[in-house]
C-alpha cells in the first residue's frame, strides 16, 4: 500500500474516532502523525515508547491490543513489511481524579506529576470494548478491503488466560471453598442470567458494555486492589450462576478457585481484568459440556453425589437413602429421565473418570482400577474396552 493511501486511511479513522494515529516504517522512523497527541508525563521519550510497541510480538495483518499498567490502550497493526500503524493512546476506563490518585499510589509515582496526570487522562478518548472492536474492524477493512474476524480482537479482550481442563481436573479432587461477594444489582443479574442460560454471545456483548470503574470502589487507595476485588466479585457470581445452570458444583468451584488464585498472583493490570472475562466464558463452555441437564431435583442430587464421590463405592441403595426414595422407584425414575439405568450411569461415570486419569496422570492401570473401586483389573479392563472400544493401555497411548 502506498504511503499516500495509508495516510488517507489514517485520516479517515482519526476523523471517525478522534484518536491519534502514527505511521512508522520498519526502520523505526515516524512517517506521519494524524491528530494531536498529548504525551504522558511519565514517558521519558514518546518515540522510545512507540518503538517498544512496534517491537511487541504480533501476527502480520492482525490488530494487536496493548494496555499499559497506566490504563492507556494502543492498537498496533503491522500493515506490511515496511509500515506499522499505531492508534492511541485512548482508554476504556473512566479515569477520575480518584483513579489517577490510585495509580500514583500503586506505582509510587511522585506527587509532582499529579496535576499533569489529571490533565493527561482528561484528554484521552474513552472507548467501550464494543467501540474498540469497531475501531479495529474499520481500520482493518479500510486497509485490506475485507472484514476482520472479530474473534481475533475478542480473543485478546476476553481470552488472555485460559483455564486448562487438565488443571481443573487435577485440582477438582480436593475440597472446594465457596466465596461470597456482592456486585451492582443490574450488572449481577445480567451476568447471572447469561452464564446460567449458557448464552455466550449475549455475555460477550454485555461484558463489552461494562465500565469497570463505574462500579463501587472496594479499595480507596489502590486501583490494582480495586480491580482485583471487582474481578473476584463477578468470578464468584458467575460460579454460582453456572451451578444454577447445571454445571457440577465441584467443577465450578475448582475453576473459581483457580481463577481467583491467578488474579491474586497477577501483577500486570491488563491480565487482572481479563482473567475474569476468560473465566466467565470458560464456565459457559464447561457448563454446556458437563451440565446436569433439566432433570428433576432428586435425579440431579443423585448425579451430583455420583460426581463428588466417584472414588468411593456407590450403590443404588445409598443413593435411594440420600433422596429418601425406594431403590426400585429411584431406578425407574432415573432411567425415565436420563435414558439409561442408574447402575449403568454410575459405571459410565467411573469409566469416564478412568479415561481422564489415564490421559492426565501417571497412575498405573492397577491403581486407577483400585481408586475407582472396580472389583478386579480384568473386570475393569473388560468394561473399559466395551465402553471406549480399546483397552486402558491402548487408550493411554492415543
Short mmCIF file of C-alpha atoms in Angstrom, two decimals:
data_model
loop_
_atom_site.label_atom_id
_atom_site.label_comp_id
_atom_site.label_asym_id
_atom_site.label_seq_id
_atom_site.Cartn_x
_atom_site.Cartn_y
_atom_site.Cartn_z
CA UNK A 1 0.00 0.00 0.00
CA UNK A 2 1.29 3.42 -0.92
CA UNK A 3 2.24 5.99 1.69
CA UNK A 4 -0.46 8.39 0.43
CA UNK A 5 -3.22 5.77 0.70
CA UNK A 6 -2.10 4.80 4.19
CA UNK A 7 -2.16 8.41 5.31
CA UNK A 8 -5.61 8.86 3.76
CA UNK A 9 -6.95 5.83 5.68
CA UNK A 10 -5.37 7.11 8.90
CA UNK A 11 -7.09 10.46 8.42
CA UNK A 12 -10.48 8.76 7.89
CA UNK A 13 -10.07 6.71 11.05
CA UNK A 14 -8.98 9.78 13.02
CA UNK A 15 -11.98 11.77 11.76
CA UNK A 16 -14.27 8.96 12.99
CA UNK A 17 -12.76 8.38 16.45
CA UNK A 18 -10.52 11.42 17.10
CA UNK A 19 -7.72 9.21 18.41
CA UNK A 20 -4.10 10.00 17.44
CA UNK A 21 -2.56 7.77 14.77
CA UNK A 22 1.12 7.28 13.99
CA UNK A 23 2.59 5.70 10.88
CA UNK A 24 6.09 4.29 11.25
CA UNK A 25 8.36 2.43 8.89
CA UNK A 26 10.29 -0.71 9.78
CA UNK A 27 13.44 1.35 10.27
CA UNK A 28 11.63 2.78 13.31
CA UNK A 29 11.26 6.17 11.70
CA UNK A 30 8.00 8.12 12.06
CA UNK A 31 6.45 8.86 8.67
CA UNK A 32 3.29 10.69 9.72
CA UNK A 33 1.23 11.70 12.74
CA UNK A 34 -2.50 12.31 12.42
CA UNK A 35 -4.12 14.28 15.23
CA UNK A 36 -2.67 15.91 18.31
CA UNK A 37 -1.13 13.55 20.83
CA UNK A 38 -0.72 14.60 24.44
CA UNK A 39 2.29 12.77 25.75
CA UNK A 40 2.11 11.15 29.15
CA UNK A 41 4.28 12.98 31.68
CA UNK A 42 5.61 9.56 32.70
CA UNK A 43 7.27 8.97 29.32
CA UNK A 44 10.91 9.96 29.08
CA UNK A 45 10.54 9.74 25.31
CA UNK A 46 7.35 9.18 23.32
CA UNK A 47 9.41 7.96 20.36
CA UNK A 48 11.19 5.38 22.51
CA UNK A 49 7.86 4.12 23.88
CA UNK A 50 6.32 3.76 20.40
CA UNK A 51 9.39 1.88 19.21
CA UNK A 52 8.81 -0.53 22.08
CA UNK A 53 5.22 -1.01 20.91
CA UNK A 54 6.42 -1.84 17.41
CA UNK A 55 8.71 -4.49 18.87
CA UNK A 56 5.77 -6.30 20.50
CA UNK A 57 5.25 -9.76 19.08
CA UNK A 58 2.26 -9.72 16.72
CA UNK A 59 0.94 -11.54 13.69
CA UNK A 60 1.17 -9.59 10.48
CA UNK A 61 -2.17 -8.09 9.40
CA UNK A 62 -3.77 -8.75 12.81
CA UNK A 63 -4.51 -5.77 15.11
CA UNK A 64 -2.75 -6.12 18.45
CA UNK A 65 -4.21 -4.51 21.58
CA UNK A 66 -1.79 -3.32 24.23
CA UNK A 67 -2.94 -1.89 27.55
CA UNK A 68 -0.31 -0.30 29.74
CA UNK A 69 -0.29 -0.56 33.52
CA UNK A 70 -1.38 3.09 33.46
CA UNK A 71 -4.61 2.06 31.66
CA UNK A 72 -3.72 3.52 28.28
CA UNK A 73 -4.68 1.41 25.27
CA UNK A 74 -2.86 1.23 21.93
CA UNK A 75 -3.67 -0.68 18.73
CA UNK A 76 -0.71 -1.85 16.66
CA UNK A 77 -1.14 -3.06 13.06
CA UNK A 78 1.83 -4.29 11.04
CA UNK A 79 0.42 -3.29 7.66
CA UNK A 80 3.31 -4.69 5.65
CA UNK A 81 6.98 -5.42 5.95
CA UNK A 82 7.51 -1.68 5.60
CA UNK A 83 4.84 0.12 7.63
CA UNK A 84 3.29 -0.04 11.10
CA UNK A 85 0.21 1.87 12.29
CA UNK A 86 -0.09 2.82 15.97
CA UNK A 87 -3.52 4.05 17.13
CA UNK A 88 -3.61 5.65 20.56
CA UNK A 89 -3.40 6.39 23.32
CA UNK A 90 -7.01 6.07 24.46
CA UNK A 91 -8.61 4.31 27.42
CA UNK A 92 -11.62 2.18 28.25
CA UNK A 93 -11.68 3.26 31.89
CA UNK A 94 -13.46 6.28 33.29
CA UNK A 95 -10.41 7.98 34.76
CA UNK A 96 -11.47 10.15 37.68
CA UNK A 97 -9.08 12.01 39.95
CA UNK A 98 -9.52 9.18 42.45
CA UNK A 99 -8.49 6.68 39.78
CA UNK A 100 -5.38 8.70 38.97
CA UNK A 101 -4.54 9.02 42.67
CA UNK A 102 -4.84 5.23 42.98
CA UNK A 103 -2.39 4.74 40.11
CA UNK A 104 0.01 7.18 41.74
CA UNK A 105 -0.26 5.15 44.93
CA UNK A 106 0.15 1.75 43.23
CA UNK A 107 3.20 2.65 41.17
CA UNK A 108 4.81 5.03 43.67
CA UNK A 109 4.70 7.95 41.24
CA UNK A 110 5.92 11.27 42.54
CA UNK A 111 3.09 13.62 43.51
CA UNK A 112 4.75 16.30 41.42
CA UNK A 113 3.12 14.63 38.38
CA UNK A 114 -0.38 14.67 39.87
CA UNK A 115 -1.74 17.77 38.09
CA UNK A 116 -0.13 16.76 34.79
CA UNK A 117 -1.66 13.29 35.03
CA UNK A 118 -5.12 14.74 35.77
CA UNK A 119 -4.82 16.79 32.59
CA UNK A 120 -3.40 13.91 30.55
CA UNK A 121 -6.19 11.47 31.38
CA UNK A 122 -8.88 14.11 30.92
CA UNK A 123 -7.80 14.41 27.26
CA UNK A 124 -7.78 10.69 26.49
CA UNK A 125 -10.73 9.42 24.47
CA UNK A 126 -12.90 6.94 26.41
CA UNK A 127 -13.98 3.91 24.36
CA UNK A 128 -16.12 0.96 25.39
CA UNK A 129 -14.89 -2.50 24.48
CA UNK A 130 -17.50 -2.60 21.72
CA UNK A 131 -16.11 0.64 20.28
CA UNK A 132 -12.59 -0.81 20.42
CA UNK A 133 -13.76 -3.75 18.32
CA UNK A 134 -15.39 -1.29 15.88
CA UNK A 135 -12.22 0.80 15.64
CA UNK A 136 -10.15 -2.29 14.83
CA UNK A 137 -12.71 -3.55 12.32
CA UNK A 138 -12.97 -0.22 10.48
CA UNK A 139 -9.20 0.24 10.23
CA UNK A 140 -8.69 -3.33 9.09
CA UNK A 141 -11.39 -3.08 6.41
CA UNK A 142 -10.03 0.18 5.02
CA UNK A 143 -6.54 -1.32 4.76
CA UNK A 144 -7.32 -4.83 3.49
CA UNK A 145 -10.79 -4.42 1.92
CA UNK A 146 -12.16 -7.41 3.78
CA UNK A 147 -13.95 -7.90 7.11
CA UNK A 148 -11.90 -8.53 10.22
CA UNK A 149 -12.55 -11.73 12.13
CA UNK A 150 -13.93 -10.12 15.28
CA UNK A 151 -12.91 -13.13 17.34
CA UNK A 152 -9.29 -12.09 16.77
CA UNK A 153 -9.99 -8.97 18.80
CA UNK A 154 -12.37 -10.53 21.27
CA UNK A 155 -9.83 -13.23 21.97
CA UNK A 156 -7.41 -10.52 23.08
CA UNK A 157 -10.05 -8.78 25.19
CA UNK A 158 -11.66 -11.83 26.77
CA UNK A 159 -9.28 -14.75 26.48
CA UNK A 160 -5.93 -13.65 27.75
CA UNK A 161 -5.53 -16.51 30.19
CA UNK A 162 -7.45 -19.75 29.63
CA UNK A 163 -8.23 -22.36 32.23
CA UNK A 164 -6.99 -25.70 31.00
CA UNK A 165 -9.27 -28.71 31.53
CA UNK A 166 -6.34 -30.67 32.90
CA UNK A 167 -5.66 -28.05 35.55
CA UNK A 168 -9.30 -28.15 36.61
CA UNK A 169 -9.48 -31.94 36.60
CA UNK A 170 -6.30 -32.31 38.62
CA UNK A 171 -7.43 -29.91 41.34
CA UNK A 172 -11.07 -30.95 41.36
CA UNK A 173 -10.38 -33.91 43.59
CA UNK A 174 -9.81 -31.70 46.64
CA UNK A 175 -12.43 -29.99 48.78
CA UNK A 176 -13.52 -26.58 47.49
CA UNK A 177 -14.39 -23.43 49.43
CA UNK A 178 -17.26 -21.18 48.41
CA UNK A 179 -16.69 -17.42 48.03
CA UNK A 180 -19.36 -14.86 48.84
CA UNK A 181 -19.29 -11.35 47.31
CA UNK A 182 -21.67 -8.67 46.09
CA UNK A 183 -21.99 -6.53 42.95
CA UNK A 184 -24.27 -3.90 41.47
CA UNK A 185 -27.71 -5.49 41.17
CA UNK A 186 -28.38 -4.91 37.46
CA UNK A 187 -24.90 -5.98 36.36
CA UNK A 188 -25.13 -9.00 38.64
CA UNK A 189 -28.48 -10.07 37.23
CA UNK A 190 -27.34 -9.89 33.59
CA UNK A 191 -24.11 -11.76 34.21
CA UNK A 192 -26.04 -14.32 36.26
CA UNK A 193 -28.68 -14.72 33.55
CA UNK A 194 -26.32 -15.14 30.58
CA UNK A 195 -23.97 -17.54 32.34
CA UNK A 196 -26.85 -19.57 33.76
CA UNK A 197 -28.51 -19.86 30.34
CA UNK A 198 -25.21 -20.56 28.56
CA UNK A 199 -25.63 -17.59 26.20
CA UNK A 200 -22.05 -16.94 25.18
CA UNK A 201 -22.64 -14.20 22.58
CA UNK A 202 -25.01 -12.23 24.80
CA UNK A 203 -22.50 -12.43 27.64
CA UNK A 204 -19.77 -11.13 25.33
CA UNK A 205 -21.95 -8.18 24.31
CA UNK A 206 -22.77 -7.44 27.96
CA UNK A 207 -19.13 -7.57 29.01
CA UNK A 208 -18.24 -5.16 26.23
CA UNK A 209 -20.67 -2.62 27.71
CA UNK A 210 -19.41 -2.80 31.30
CA UNK A 211 -17.21 0.02 32.56
CA UNK A 212 -15.32 -1.46 35.47
CA UNK A 213 -14.56 1.89 37.05
CA UNK A 214 -18.27 2.77 37.12
CA UNK A 215 -18.76 0.14 39.82
CA UNK A 216 -18.32 0.82 43.51
CA UNK A 217 -14.77 1.15 44.72
CA UNK A 218 -13.68 -1.62 47.07
CA UNK A 219 -10.27 -0.11 47.74
CA UNK A 220 -9.91 3.62 48.28
CA UNK A 221 -6.16 3.75 47.84
CA UNK A 222 -5.13 1.09 45.35
CA UNK A 223 -6.50 0.89 41.80
CA UNK A 224 -4.91 -2.53 41.32
CA UNK A 225 -6.51 -3.84 44.52
CA UNK A 226 -9.85 -2.38 43.45
CA UNK A 227 -9.64 -4.10 40.05
CA UNK A 228 -8.74 -7.40 41.67
CA UNK A 229 -11.68 -7.11 44.06
CA UNK A 230 -14.09 -6.35 41.21
CA UNK A 231 -12.85 -9.30 39.15
CA UNK A 232 -13.11 -11.64 42.14
CA UNK A 233 -16.68 -10.47 42.70
CA UNK A 234 -18.00 -11.45 39.31
CA UNK A 235 -15.95 -14.65 39.26
CA UNK A 236 -17.88 -15.67 42.39
CA UNK A 237 -21.23 -14.56 40.94
CA UNK A 238 -20.67 -16.39 37.68
CA UNK A 239 -19.61 -19.52 39.56
CA UNK A 240 -22.93 -19.64 41.38
CA UNK A 241 -24.79 -18.89 38.15
CA UNK A 242 -23.06 -21.76 36.34
CA UNK A 243 -24.04 -24.12 39.15
CA UNK A 244 -27.64 -22.93 38.86
CA UNK A 245 -27.40 -23.52 35.11
CA UNK A 246 -26.42 -27.15 35.63
CA UNK A 247 -22.61 -27.24 35.97
CA UNK A 248 -21.39 -29.67 38.60
CA UNK A 249 -20.51 -27.63 41.71
CA UNK A 250 -17.05 -29.17 42.14
CA UNK A 251 -16.10 -28.21 38.56
CA UNK A 252 -17.45 -24.68 39.06
CA UNK A 253 -15.78 -24.11 42.43
CA UNK A 254 -12.47 -25.51 41.20
CA UNK A 255 -12.46 -23.16 38.20
CA UNK A 256 -13.48 -20.37 40.60
CA UNK A 257 -10.52 -21.04 42.88
CA UNK A 258 -8.00 -21.36 40.05
CA UNK A 259 -9.10 -18.02 38.60
CA UNK A 260 -9.03 -16.19 41.93
CA UNK A 261 -5.53 -17.53 42.59
CA UNK A 262 -4.44 -16.21 39.18
CA UNK A 263 -5.99 -12.81 39.91
CA UNK A 264 -4.18 -12.55 43.22
CA UNK A 265 -0.86 -13.57 41.65
CA UNK A 266 -1.15 -11.27 38.62
CA UNK A 267 0.98 -8.13 38.60
CA UNK A 268 0.04 -6.96 35.10
CA UNK A 269 -3.14 -4.89 35.37
CA UNK A 270 -4.23 -5.88 31.88
CA UNK A 271 -4.11 -9.52 32.92
CA UNK A 272 -6.09 -8.89 36.10
CA UNK A 273 -9.26 -7.62 34.48
CA UNK A 274 -9.10 -10.08 31.56
CA UNK A 275 -8.81 -13.19 33.74
CA UNK A 276 -12.37 -12.73 34.97
CA UNK A 277 -13.86 -12.44 31.49
CA UNK A 278 -11.95 -15.54 30.43
CA UNK A 279 -13.40 -17.45 33.40
CA UNK A 280 -16.97 -16.45 32.53
CA UNK A 281 -16.61 -17.82 29.00
CA UNK A 282 -14.84 -20.95 30.24
CA UNK A 283 -17.68 -21.59 32.70
CA UNK A 284 -20.22 -21.41 29.88
CA UNK A 285 -18.17 -23.78 27.73
CA UNK A 286 -17.74 -26.30 30.56
CA UNK A 287 -21.39 -25.93 31.54
CA UNK A 288 -22.55 -26.78 28.04
CA UNK A 289 -20.20 -29.79 28.03
CA UNK A 290 -20.97 -31.10 31.53
CA UNK A 291 -24.32 -29.72 32.65
CA UNK A 292 -26.61 -31.98 34.61
CA UNK A 293 -29.46 -31.16 32.19
CA UNK A 294 -33.05 -30.38 33.06
CA UNK A 295 -33.68 -33.37 35.29
CA UNK A 296 -35.75 -33.39 38.44
CA UNK A 297 -34.15 -32.19 41.65
CA UNK A 298 -33.90 -35.75 43.00
CA UNK A 299 -32.15 -37.07 39.90
CA UNK A 300 -29.75 -34.12 39.91
CA UNK A 301 -28.99 -34.81 43.58
CA UNK A 302 -28.02 -38.36 42.60
CA UNK A 303 -25.89 -37.22 39.66
CA UNK A 304 -24.08 -34.65 41.78
CA UNK A 305 -23.46 -37.23 44.54
CA UNK A 306 -22.02 -39.64 41.99
CA UNK A 307 -19.77 -36.92 40.62
CA UNK A 308 -18.49 -35.84 44.04
CA UNK A 309 -17.94 -39.40 45.33
CA UNK A 310 -16.64 -41.00 42.15
CA UNK A 311 -13.67 -42.56 44.02
CA UNK A 312 -15.89 -44.23 46.60
CA UNK A 313 -18.19 -47.26 46.39
CA UNK A 314 -21.60 -46.04 45.16
CA UNK A 315 -24.70 -48.20 45.34
CA UNK A 316 -28.28 -47.61 44.28
CA UNK A 317 -29.29 -48.31 47.89
CA UNK A 318 -27.03 -45.47 49.13
CA UNK A 319 -28.50 -43.06 46.58
CA UNK A 320 -32.04 -44.08 47.49
CA UNK A 321 -31.30 -43.27 51.13
CA UNK A 322 -29.86 -39.91 50.08
CA UNK A 323 -33.09 -38.84 48.31
CA UNK A 324 -35.46 -40.79 50.61
CA UNK A 325 -36.94 -42.98 47.88
CA UNK A 326 -37.43 -46.68 47.39
CA UNK A 327 -34.44 -48.09 45.41
CA UNK A 328 -36.70 -49.67 42.77
CA UNK A 329 -38.69 -46.45 42.30
CA UNK A 330 -35.49 -44.36 42.13
CA UNK A 331 -34.06 -46.67 39.45
CA UNK A 332 -37.27 -46.35 37.40
CA UNK A 333 -37.31 -42.55 37.80
CA UNK A 334 -33.64 -42.23 36.85
CA UNK A 335 -33.98 -44.37 33.71
CA UNK A 336 -37.10 -42.45 32.66
CA UNK A 337 -35.33 -39.07 32.93
CA UNK A 338 -31.76 -39.92 31.92
CA UNK A 339 -32.41 -42.75 29.46
CA UNK A 340 -30.08 -45.34 30.98
CA UNK A 341 -30.29 -47.45 34.15
CA UNK A 342 -28.86 -45.89 37.30
CA UNK A 343 -26.32 -48.69 37.78
CA UNK A 344 -25.04 -48.27 34.22
CA UNK A 345 -24.80 -44.49 34.70
CA UNK A 346 -22.60 -44.98 37.79
CA UNK A 347 -20.40 -47.37 35.84
CA UNK A 348 -20.06 -44.99 32.87
CA UNK A 349 -19.14 -42.03 35.10
CA UNK A 350 -16.39 -44.12 36.70
CA UNK A 351 -15.13 -45.18 33.26
CA UNK A 352 -15.11 -41.55 32.09
CA UNK A 353 -13.03 -40.64 35.13
CA UNK A 354 -10.72 -43.52 34.29
CA UNK A 355 -10.22 -42.00 30.84
CA UNK A 356 -9.21 -38.69 32.42
CA UNK A 357 -6.80 -40.39 34.82
CA UNK A 358 -5.19 -42.38 32.00
CA UNK A 359 -4.54 -39.23 29.98
CA UNK A 360 -3.73 -36.74 32.74
CA UNK A 361 -1.83 -38.72 35.37
CA UNK A 362 0.92 -41.32 35.67
CA UNK A 363 -1.14 -43.66 37.85
CA UNK A 364 -0.83 -47.30 36.83
CA UNK A 365 -3.85 -49.08 35.41
CA UNK A 366 -3.98 -51.20 38.55
CA UNK A 367 -4.01 -48.08 40.74
CA UNK A 368 -6.79 -46.50 38.67
CA UNK A 369 -8.81 -49.69 38.98
CA UNK A 370 -8.45 -49.59 42.78
CA UNK A 371 -9.10 -45.83 43.02
CA UNK A 372 -12.42 -46.21 41.20
CA UNK A 373 -13.48 -49.23 43.27
CA UNK A 374 -13.63 -51.84 40.49
CA UNK A 375 -13.61 -55.44 41.71
CA UNK A 376 -10.60 -56.54 39.68
CA UNK A 377 -8.28 -55.28 36.97
CA UNK A 378 -9.56 -57.85 34.48
CA UNK A 379 -13.14 -56.79 35.15
CA UNK A 380 -12.15 -53.12 34.79
CA UNK A 381 -10.30 -53.79 31.51
CA UNK A 382 -13.28 -55.67 30.09
CA UNK A 383 -15.73 -52.89 30.99
CA UNK A 384 -13.36 -50.19 29.73
CA UNK A 385 -12.86 -51.87 26.34
CA UNK A 386 -16.60 -52.26 25.92
CA UNK A 387 -17.09 -48.57 26.82
CA UNK A 388 -14.17 -46.96 24.94
CA UNK A 389 -13.53 -49.50 22.17
CA UNK A 390 -9.91 -50.04 23.26
CA UNK A 391 -8.13 -51.35 26.34
CA UNK A 392 -6.89 -48.91 29.03
CA UNK A 393 -3.31 -49.43 27.86
CA UNK A 394 -4.21 -48.66 24.25
CA UNK A 395 -6.25 -45.62 25.33
CA UNK A 396 -3.30 -44.15 27.23
CA UNK A 397 -1.10 -44.45 24.14
CA UNK A 398 -3.55 -42.47 21.98
#
